[in-house]
Coordinates of C-alpha atoms in Angstrom, one line a residue:
M17 CA 14.8 140.4 13.1
K18 CA 13.9 138.6 16.3
K19 CA 12.7 135.5 14.4
F20 CA 15.9 135.5 12.4
L21 CA 18.0 135.6 15.5
L22 CA 16.0 132.8 17.1
I23 CA 16.6 130.5 14.1
I24 CA 20.4 131.2 14.3
I25 CA 20.5 130.4 18.0
L26 CA 18.6 127.1 17.5
L27 CA 20.9 126.0 14.7
F28 CA 23.9 126.8 16.8
A29 CA 22.5 124.8 19.6
F30 CA 21.8 122.0 17.2
W31 CA 25.3 122.1 15.8
T32 CA 26.7 121.9 19.4
E33 CA 24.6 118.9 20.2
I34 CA 25.6 117.0 17.1
N35 CA 29.3 117.6 17.5
S36 CA 29.3 116.6 21.1
Q37 CA 28.2 113.1 19.9
S38 CA 25.8 112.9 22.8
Y39 CA 23.6 109.8 22.8
N40 CA 21.2 110.8 25.6
A41 CA 18.3 111.0 23.3
N42 CA 18.2 114.8 23.6
Q43 CA 15.6 116.4 21.3
I44 CA 17.0 118.6 18.6
A45 CA 13.7 119.3 16.9
R46 CA 10.0 118.9 17.6
I47 CA 7.4 118.7 14.9
G48 CA 3.9 118.6 16.4
S49 CA 3.7 115.4 18.5
I50 CA 6.9 114.0 16.9
S51 CA 10.4 114.8 18.0
I52 CA 13.9 114.1 16.5
S53 CA 16.6 113.0 19.0
D54 CA 20.3 113.5 18.4
K55 CA 20.7 109.7 18.3
E56 CA 18.1 109.4 15.5
F57 CA 19.7 112.2 13.6
L58 CA 23.2 110.8 13.8
E59 CA 22.1 107.3 12.8
R60 CA 20.0 108.4 9.9
Y61 CA 22.7 110.9 8.7
E62 CA 25.4 108.2 8.7
M63 CA 23.1 105.8 6.9
T64 CA 22.1 108.2 4.1
P65 CA 24.3 108.7 1.1
G66 CA 25.1 112.3 0.3
I67 CA 27.2 114.5 -2.1
N68 CA 30.6 115.6 -0.8
R69 CA 30.3 113.9 2.6
H70 CA 34.1 113.4 2.6
R71 CA 34.6 117.2 2.6
K72 CA 35.0 118.5 6.2
S73 CA 34.4 122.1 5.1
T74 CA 30.8 121.3 4.1
I75 CA 29.9 119.0 7.1
E76 CA 28.0 121.8 9.0
S77 CA 25.9 122.8 6.1
Q78 CA 25.2 119.2 5.1
K79 CA 24.0 118.3 8.6
I80 CA 21.7 121.3 8.7
E81 CA 20.3 120.5 5.3
F82 CA 19.8 116.9 6.3
L83 CA 18.0 118.0 9.5
F84 CA 15.6 120.0 7.3
S85 CA 14.9 117.0 5.1
L86 CA 14.3 114.9 8.2
I87 CA 11.9 117.5 9.6
A88 CA 10.1 117.4 6.2
E89 CA 9.8 113.6 6.4
K90 CA 8.2 113.9 9.9
L91 CA 5.7 116.5 8.5
W92 CA 4.7 114.0 5.8
A93 CA 4.4 111.3 8.5
L94 CA 2.0 113.5 10.5
E95 CA 0.0 114.2 7.5
A96 CA -0.2 110.4 6.8
I97 CA -1.4 109.9 10.4
S98 CA -4.1 112.6 9.9
R99 CA -5.3 110.6 6.9
N100 CA -5.5 107.4 9.1
M101 CA -2.8 105.7 7.0
D102 CA -1.3 104.4 10.2
K103 CA -4.3 102.1 10.4
T104 CA -3.8 100.5 7.0
E105 CA -2.8 96.9 6.7
V106 CA 0.6 97.6 5.1
I107 CA 1.7 99.9 8.0
Q108 CA 0.3 97.6 10.6
F109 CA 2.3 94.7 9.1
T110 CA 5.4 96.8 8.6
T111 CA 5.3 98.1 12.1
K112 CA 5.0 94.5 13.5
S113 CA 7.9 93.4 11.3
F114 CA 10.1 96.1 12.7
E115 CA 9.0 95.2 16.2
K116 CA 10.1 91.7 15.7
M117 CA 13.4 92.8 14.3
F118 CA 14.2 95.1 17.1
V119 CA 13.0 92.7 19.8
R120 CA 15.3 90.1 18.4
D121 CA 18.2 92.6 18.5
A122 CA 17.4 93.4 22.1
L123 CA 17.3 89.6 23.0
F124 CA 20.7 89.2 21.3
N125 CA 22.2 92.2 23.1
K126 CA 20.8 91.3 26.6
E127 CA 21.3 87.6 26.5
I128 CA 24.4 87.2 24.5
K129 CA 26.4 90.4 23.8
D130 CA 26.0 92.0 27.3
K131 CA 27.0 88.8 29.0
I132 CA 30.4 88.6 27.4
I133 CA 33.3 89.0 29.8
I134 CA 36.8 89.8 28.6
T135 CA 39.6 89.3 31.2
E136 CA 42.8 91.3 31.6
K137 CA 44.7 88.1 30.9
E138 CA 42.9 87.7 27.5
I139 CA 43.7 91.3 26.6
G140 CA 47.4 90.8 27.6
E141 CA 47.7 87.6 25.4
G142 CA 45.8 89.4 22.6
L143 CA 48.3 92.3 22.8
R144 CA 51.2 89.9 22.6
R145 CA 49.8 88.3 19.5
N146 CA 48.6 91.7 18.0
S147 CA 52.2 93.0 18.1
S148 CA 53.4 90.0 16.1
K149 CA 53.3 89.1 12.4
L150 CA 53.8 85.5 11.3
Y151 CA 55.2 84.6 7.9
V152 CA 54.2 81.1 6.9
H153 CA 54.2 78.7 4.0
F154 CA 51.6 75.9 3.8
L155 CA 50.8 72.6 2.1
F156 CA 47.1 72.0 1.2
S157 CA 45.0 69.0 0.2
E158 CA 41.3 68.2 0.2
D159 CA 42.3 64.5 0.8
N160 CA 43.2 63.5 4.3
R161 CA 45.3 60.5 3.1
E162 CA 47.4 62.8 0.8
I163 CA 48.0 65.3 3.7
D164 CA 48.9 62.4 6.0
N165 CA 51.5 61.3 3.4
L166 CA 52.9 64.8 3.2
Y167 CA 53.1 65.0 7.0
K168 CA 55.0 61.6 7.1
L169 CA 57.5 62.9 4.5
L170 CA 58.2 65.9 6.8
N171 CA 58.6 63.7 9.8
D172 CA 61.0 61.5 7.8
G173 CA 63.3 64.5 7.3
I174 CA 62.3 65.8 3.9
Q175 CA 62.6 69.6 3.9
F176 CA 59.3 71.6 3.7
D177 CA 60.5 73.7 0.8
S178 CA 61.4 70.6 -1.2
I179 CA 57.8 69.4 -0.9
L180 CA 56.3 72.8 -1.4
V181 CA 58.2 73.4 -4.7
E182 CA 56.4 70.3 -6.2
S183 CA 53.0 71.4 -4.9
P184 CA 50.3 73.3 -6.9
E185 CA 49.9 75.9 -4.1
M186 CA 53.5 77.0 -4.6
E187 CA 52.3 79.5 -7.3
E188 CA 50.5 81.6 -4.6
Q189 CA 53.4 81.5 -2.2
S190 CA 56.3 83.2 -4.1
S191 CA 56.7 85.0 -0.7
P192 CA 55.5 83.8 2.7
V193 CA 51.9 84.4 3.7
E194 CA 51.5 87.1 6.4
I195 CA 49.3 86.2 9.4
V196 CA 48.1 88.7 11.9
F197 CA 46.1 88.5 15.1
G198 CA 42.4 87.9 14.4
Q199 CA 42.8 86.8 10.8
M200 CA 42.6 83.0 11.4
D201 CA 40.2 80.8 13.2
E202 CA 41.0 81.0 16.9
A203 CA 41.9 77.3 17.2
V204 CA 44.3 77.6 14.2
E205 CA 45.7 80.8 15.5
E206 CA 46.5 79.2 18.9
I207 CA 48.6 76.6 17.1
L208 CA 50.4 79.1 14.8
F209 CA 51.3 81.7 17.4
N210 CA 52.9 79.0 19.5
L211 CA 55.2 77.7 16.7
K212 CA 58.9 78.4 16.7
I213 CA 60.6 79.5 13.5
G214 CA 61.4 76.5 11.4
E215 CA 58.6 74.3 13.0
Y216 CA 55.5 73.0 11.1
T217 CA 52.1 72.0 12.3
Q218 CA 50.2 68.7 12.2
P219 CA 47.6 68.5 9.5
I220 CA 44.8 71.0 10.4
L221 CA 41.2 70.5 9.1
T222 CA 39.4 73.7 8.0
P223 CA 36.2 74.2 6.0
D224 CA 38.4 74.4 2.8
G225 CA 40.4 71.3 3.4
W226 CA 43.6 70.1 5.2
Y227 CA 46.6 72.4 5.8
I228 CA 50.1 72.0 7.2
F229 CA 51.7 75.4 8.1
Y230 CA 55.4 76.1 8.3
L231 CA 56.6 79.1 10.2
V232 CA 59.2 80.9 8.1
N233 CA 59.7 84.0 10.2
K234 CA 58.2 86.2 12.9
S235 CA 58.4 90.0 13.4
E236 CA 57.5 92.0 16.6
E237 CA 56.2 95.6 16.5
L238 CA 56.8 97.9 19.5
L239 CA 54.0 100.3 20.5
S240 CA 55.4 103.8 20.0
N241 CA 53.1 105.8 22.3
S242 CA 50.0 105.7 24.5
N243 CA 47.7 106.3 21.5
A244 CA 49.2 103.3 19.6
R245 CA 48.6 101.2 22.7
E246 CA 45.0 102.4 23.0
D247 CA 44.4 101.5 19.4
A248 CA 45.9 98.1 19.9
I249 CA 43.8 97.4 23.0
K250 CA 40.6 98.4 21.0
N251 CA 41.6 96.1 18.2
V252 CA 42.3 93.2 20.5
R253 CA 39.1 93.8 22.5
K254 CA 37.1 93.9 19.3
T255 CA 38.6 90.6 18.0
I256 CA 38.1 88.8 21.3
E257 CA 34.5 90.1 21.6
A258 CA 33.7 89.0 18.0
R259 CA 34.9 85.5 18.8
K260 CA 33.1 85.2 22.1
L261 CA 29.9 86.5 20.4
I262 CA 30.0 83.6 18.0
E263 CA 30.6 81.1 20.8
K264 CA 28.0 82.6 23.1
Q265 CA 25.5 82.7 20.3
K266 CA 26.1 79.0 19.5
E267 CA 25.6 78.1 23.2
F268 CA 22.4 80.2 23.5
Y269 CA 20.9 78.8 20.2
A270 CA 21.8 75.2 21.1
D271 CA 20.1 75.5 24.5
F272 CA 17.1 77.5 23.2
F273 CA 16.3 75.4 20.1
K274 CA 17.0 72.0 21.6
D275 CA 13.4 71.2 22.5
K276 CA 11.7 73.3 19.8
K277 CA 9.6 71.5 17.1
V278 CA 7.4 73.4 14.7
D279 CA 5.5 71.9 11.7
V280 CA 4.4 73.5 8.5
N281 CA 1.2 72.8 6.6
P282 CA 2.5 70.4 3.9
E283 CA -0.3 71.1 1.4
L284 CA 0.2 74.9 1.6
F285 CA 4.0 74.4 1.3
E286 CA 3.6 72.4 -1.9
T287 CA 1.1 75.0 -3.3
L288 CA 3.6 77.8 -2.6
A289 CA 6.6 75.9 -4.0
K290 CA 4.8 74.9 -7.2
N291 CA 3.6 78.5 -7.8
I292 CA 7.0 80.0 -7.2
S293 CA 8.5 77.3 -9.5
S294 CA 6.1 78.1 -12.3
L295 CA 6.6 81.8 -11.9
F296 CA 10.4 81.6 -11.9
E297 CA 10.3 79.4 -15.0
Y298 CA 8.3 82.0 -16.8
K299 CA 10.6 84.8 -15.7
K300 CA 13.7 82.8 -16.6
K301 CA 12.5 82.1 -20.1
N302 CA 10.9 85.5 -20.8
Y303 CA 13.0 88.1 -19.0
G304 CA 16.5 87.0 -20.3
I305 CA 17.8 85.9 -16.9
K306 CA 21.1 84.2 -17.1
D307 CA 21.8 80.8 -15.5
S308 CA 24.0 82.4 -12.8
D309 CA 21.6 85.2 -12.0
L310 CA 19.0 85.2 -9.2
I311 CA 15.3 85.1 -10.0
N312 CA 13.4 87.4 -7.6
L313 CA 10.0 87.0 -6.1
E314 CA 8.6 90.6 -6.1
S315 CA 5.7 92.3 -4.3
P316 CA 3.3 92.3 -7.4
D317 CA 4.0 88.5 -7.8
I318 CA 2.8 87.8 -4.3
L319 CA -0.2 90.0 -4.5
K320 CA -1.2 88.2 -7.7
M321 CA -0.8 84.9 -5.9
E322 CA -3.1 86.1 -3.2
E323 CA -5.8 86.9 -5.7
V324 CA -5.4 83.4 -7.2
F325 CA -5.4 81.6 -3.8
G326 CA -8.4 83.3 -2.4
A327 CA -9.4 84.1 1.2
N328 CA -10.1 80.5 2.3
L329 CA -6.6 79.4 1.5
L330 CA -4.9 82.5 2.7
N331 CA -6.6 82.3 6.2
K332 CA -5.4 78.7 6.8
D333 CA -2.6 78.2 9.3
F334 CA 0.8 77.8 7.5
I335 CA 3.4 77.7 10.3
L336 CA 1.8 75.6 13.1
L337 CA 3.1 77.2 16.2
D338 CA 1.4 76.1 19.5
N339 CA 0.3 79.7 20.3
S340 CA -0.8 82.1 17.5
P341 CA 0.1 80.1 14.4
I342 CA 1.1 82.1 11.3
S343 CA -1.5 82.1 8.5
F344 CA -0.6 81.6 4.9
K345 CA -1.3 85.2 4.1
E346 CA 0.9 86.4 7.0
Y347 CA 3.8 84.3 5.6
L348 CA 3.3 85.6 2.1
R349 CA 3.5 89.2 3.4
L350 CA 6.7 88.2 5.2
L351 CA 8.1 87.2 1.8
I352 CA 7.2 90.7 0.5
F353 CA 9.0 92.4 3.5
D354 CA 12.1 90.3 3.5
G355 CA 12.2 89.2 -0.2
Y356 CA 12.8 85.8 -1.7
N357 CA 15.0 84.6 -4.6
A358 CA 16.6 81.6 -6.1
T359 CA 19.1 80.7 -8.9
D360 CA 16.9 77.9 -10.4
Y361 CA 13.2 77.3 -11.0
K362 CA 13.1 73.5 -10.9
I363 CA 10.6 72.3 -8.4
N364 CA 13.0 70.2 -6.3
F365 CA 15.4 73.1 -6.0
I366 CA 12.6 75.5 -5.0
R367 CA 11.3 73.0 -2.4
A368 CA 14.8 72.7 -0.8
S369 CA 15.4 76.5 -1.0
L370 CA 11.9 77.3 0.4
D371 CA 12.3 74.7 3.2
N372 CA 15.6 76.3 4.3
R373 CA 14.1 79.8 4.2
I374 CA 11.0 78.8 6.2
R375 CA 13.3 77.1 8.8
R376 CA 15.2 80.4 9.3
D377 CA 11.9 82.4 9.5
I378 CA 10.6 80.0 12.2
E379 CA 13.8 80.5 14.2
K380 CA 13.5 84.2 13.9
E381 CA 9.8 84.1 15.0
L382 CA 10.7 81.9 18.0
L383 CA 13.5 84.3 19.0
Y384 CA 11.1 87.2 18.7
R385 CA 8.5 85.5 20.9
E386 CA 11.2 84.7 23.5
G387 CA 12.4 88.3 23.5
F388 CA 8.8 89.6 23.8
K389 CA 8.1 87.1 26.7
R390 CA 11.2 88.5 28.5
G391 CA 9.8 92.0 28.2
Y392 CA 12.3 93.4 25.6
G393 CA 9.4 94.7 23.6
D394 CA 8.8 97.3 26.3
L395 CA 12.3 98.7 26.3
S396 CA 12.3 102.4 25.5
E397 CA 15.1 102.0 22.9
V398 CA 13.1 99.3 21.1
R399 CA 9.9 101.3 21.1
D400 CA 11.8 104.4 19.9
E401 CA 13.4 102.5 17.0
I402 CA 10.0 101.0 16.0
E403 CA 8.4 104.5 16.0
I404 CA 11.2 106.0 14.0
W405 CA 10.9 103.5 11.2
K406 CA 7.1 103.5 11.3
Q407 CA 7.2 107.2 10.7
H408 CA 9.6 106.7 7.8
Y409 CA 7.2 104.2 6.2
L410 CA 4.3 106.5 6.7
F411 CA 6.2 109.2 4.8
E412 CA 7.0 106.7 2.0
L413 CA 3.4 105.5 1.9
L414 CA 2.0 109.0 1.5
K415 CA 4.7 110.0 -1.0
D416 CA 3.7 106.9 -3.1
D417 CA 0.1 107.8 -2.8
F418 CA 0.8 111.2 -4.4
T419 CA 2.9 109.6 -7.0
D420 CA 0.2 107.1 -7.9
S421 CA -2.3 109.9 -8.3
V422 CA -0.2 111.7 -10.9
E423 CA -1.7 111.3 -14.4
V424 CA 0.5 111.4 -17.5
S425 CA -0.9 111.7 -21.0
D426 CA 0.2 109.8 -24.0
K427 CA 1.6 113.0 -25.5
E428 CA 3.7 113.7 -22.5
I429 CA 5.1 110.1 -22.6
Y430 CA 5.9 110.5 -26.3
N431 CA 7.6 113.9 -25.8
Y432 CA 9.7 112.4 -22.9
Y433 CA 10.7 109.5 -25.0
L434 CA 11.8 111.7 -27.9
K435 CA 13.8 113.9 -25.4
N436 CA 15.5 111.0 -23.5
N437 CA 16.3 108.7 -26.4
Q438 CA 18.6 111.1 -28.2
P439 CA 22.3 109.9 -28.0
E440 CA 23.3 112.8 -25.8
S441 CA 20.3 112.4 -23.4
Q442 CA 20.6 108.8 -22.4
P443 CA 20.2 108.2 -18.7
M444 CA 23.5 107.9 -16.8
L445 CA 24.8 104.4 -16.2
I446 CA 26.2 103.8 -12.7
N447 CA 27.6 100.9 -10.7
I448 CA 27.4 100.6 -6.9
V449 CA 28.6 98.3 -4.2
E450 CA 26.1 97.8 -1.4
I451 CA 25.8 96.3 2.1
F452 CA 22.1 95.5 2.7
T453 CA 21.1 94.7 6.3
D454 CA 18.2 94.9 8.7
S455 CA 20.4 95.2 11.8
M456 CA 21.6 98.6 13.2
E457 CA 24.3 96.7 15.0
I458 CA 25.7 95.6 11.7
V459 CA 25.4 99.1 10.3
N460 CA 27.4 100.5 13.2
K461 CA 30.0 97.8 12.8
V462 CA 30.4 98.5 9.1
F463 CA 30.9 102.2 9.7
S464 CA 33.4 101.4 12.4
E465 CA 35.4 99.1 10.0
L466 CA 35.3 101.7 7.2
K467 CA 36.8 104.3 9.5
K468 CA 39.6 101.8 10.1
G469 CA 40.2 101.5 6.3
T470 CA 38.7 98.1 5.8
D471 CA 37.8 97.5 2.1
F472 CA 34.1 98.0 1.4
K473 CA 33.9 94.9 -0.7
E474 CA 35.3 92.7 2.0
L475 CA 32.6 94.0 4.4
A476 CA 30.0 93.3 1.7
V477 CA 31.0 89.7 1.5
K478 CA 30.8 89.4 5.3
F479 CA 27.6 91.4 6.1
N480 CA 25.5 91.9 2.9
K481 CA 22.1 90.1 3.2
R482 CA 21.0 90.5 -0.4
E483 CA 22.3 87.3 -1.9
W484 CA 22.4 88.3 -5.5
T485 CA 24.8 91.2 -4.9
K486 CA 26.7 89.4 -2.1
K487 CA 28.0 86.8 -4.5
N488 CA 29.6 89.8 -6.5
K489 CA 31.1 91.3 -3.3
G490 CA 28.1 93.6 -3.1
E491 CA 28.5 95.0 -6.6
Y492 CA 25.4 95.6 -8.8
G493 CA 27.0 96.0 -12.2
L494 CA 26.1 98.9 -14.6
F495 CA 22.5 100.0 -14.5
S496 CA 20.6 103.1 -15.4
I497 CA 19.9 105.7 -12.7
T498 CA 16.2 105.3 -13.5
Q499 CA 16.3 101.7 -12.2
H500 CA 16.1 100.3 -8.6
G501 CA 14.0 103.2 -7.3
E502 CA 15.6 105.3 -4.6
I503 CA 18.9 103.4 -4.9
G504 CA 19.4 104.6 -8.4
R505 CA 18.3 108.2 -7.6
I506 CA 20.5 108.5 -4.5
A507 CA 23.5 106.9 -6.2
S508 CA 23.3 109.3 -9.1
T509 CA 24.0 112.2 -6.7
M510 CA 27.1 110.6 -5.2
N511 CA 30.8 111.1 -6.1
L512 CA 33.0 108.2 -7.1
D513 CA 34.3 106.0 -4.2
V514 CA 32.2 107.8 -1.6
V515 CA 30.3 105.8 1.1

C-alpha cells in the first residue's frame, strides 16, 4: 500500500509541474544517471504525434503515458551506453552534428535575436496599422516599360477601374484585395498604409514583377477590451521582431562572410558529382520516378560509394578550411545526416545543385566554428539539448540492433504475404502534411502559429526543409502505413486533421 501511495504522490507532483508550464529545468523523473526535466518533457510531448491530443479530457492520462514512454526510452539509452554504443562512429558523428546545430542556434540567438530592440514608438505605429484593413486593386506587369505606360495613363487622368477592366488580373479582383498589417513586405506596406482612399502608388518592384496599387477603401477596428489589446500588441511585436530578425541576420551575415574564402577539392567534387549523376540516372530509369519528382540520395547509396572509393580517397581533404579541413568521408556522412536530392540526374544539373549545397554546408560550418569560438558550445542549454538527442539516438540504435537480429523464415514470410494480400487485409493508405526542420526555434514558432489558427500548409510552405514535400505544401500523397518507417507507423495512429 505504501508503494502505491508513493506512486500516486509522484504522479500528482508531476502533473502539477507540467501544468504550471515551468521552464526552470526541474527534474520530473530520474533514471539512473539520466534525468528528465519538465522542459524536455514539454518539448518532446508537443513534438510527438498522438491519438486524441485534441481532447482535453484525456490530456492528463496522455501526459502520464508519454512520460512512461520517455522513461522507457532513457532505459534503452542507458543499456546502449552499457554496451559502449556511445563510442560507435555513428553516435560520435551524430552527436557532433547535433552540437553543430545547437551551437549555430545559440549564435543566432545571442548575436542576432537577443540584440533586437523594439521601441514603444514602433509598437504604437504597428498598433495603428494592425487596427486597419486596406482594400486595394492592383495592376501588374513583368515588363517595366508596360507598367510605366500604365502609370502614365493614370497620370493623364484615365480612371484606374477603366484600365483594370481591360487587364488580365481583373479576373482575380472581382472584389478588392484585403491587406492587413504584416502581410506585405515592409517597404510596400509603408507606402500602402500612407495612401489616402482613391490614391494610387508609383510602380513598385517586387520579386514577382511590377505592381501599381489603388486604395479602394479602409476600415478601422476598435479594440474592445484589455485582452484584445494584449493580443494586438503580441501580434505587432511578433511581426516587428520577425522583420528585424531578417534585417539583423542580413547585417550579421554580410559582415561575417565578407572576408571568408573556402575552397573545395575539385577532383573529389567531380568524383562525387559523377557518382551521384550515374546513381540518379539508374534510379530514374528503374524506379519509375516521374520527371517532377525528387530523386533521393539514401544512406545505403553513400555507404556503397564509400566501399567503391576506398580509404585513401575518403581520407583526403574535401572542404579546404584553414584549420581542421573536412575530409571526403566526413562530408559524405554529412549527406547521410542531412540528406540530398535533386529533380534531374544530368551531370551539369548535379554539379550546379551540389555546388549550391556545399556552399550552404560551408556557411553552416563557419557559423558553428564562430559560435564555438565564442564559447556557445559550453552553454548549459546547448549541452542539455545535445545530451537529450544523443540519448534518443542511442535508444534508436539499440532498437535497430534488436530489429536487425530478428530472423524470419521463408515460411513466415509466405504466411504473412498470404494474410496481408487478401483484399480485406491490405495495409491502410494514408496521406500526411509535414513540417520537417532541425531547429527547435522553428518548432516553437510553428506551434505558436497553429494555436493562432494559421493553416498548417501555409506554415509548411514557409518552414518545411524537406524539398520534395515542400513543393506540395508539405503533403506526401497517399502511401501505405508500412512505408516511411516511424512516420508511417505514427501517422496510422492519428485521427484526421490532428497535429
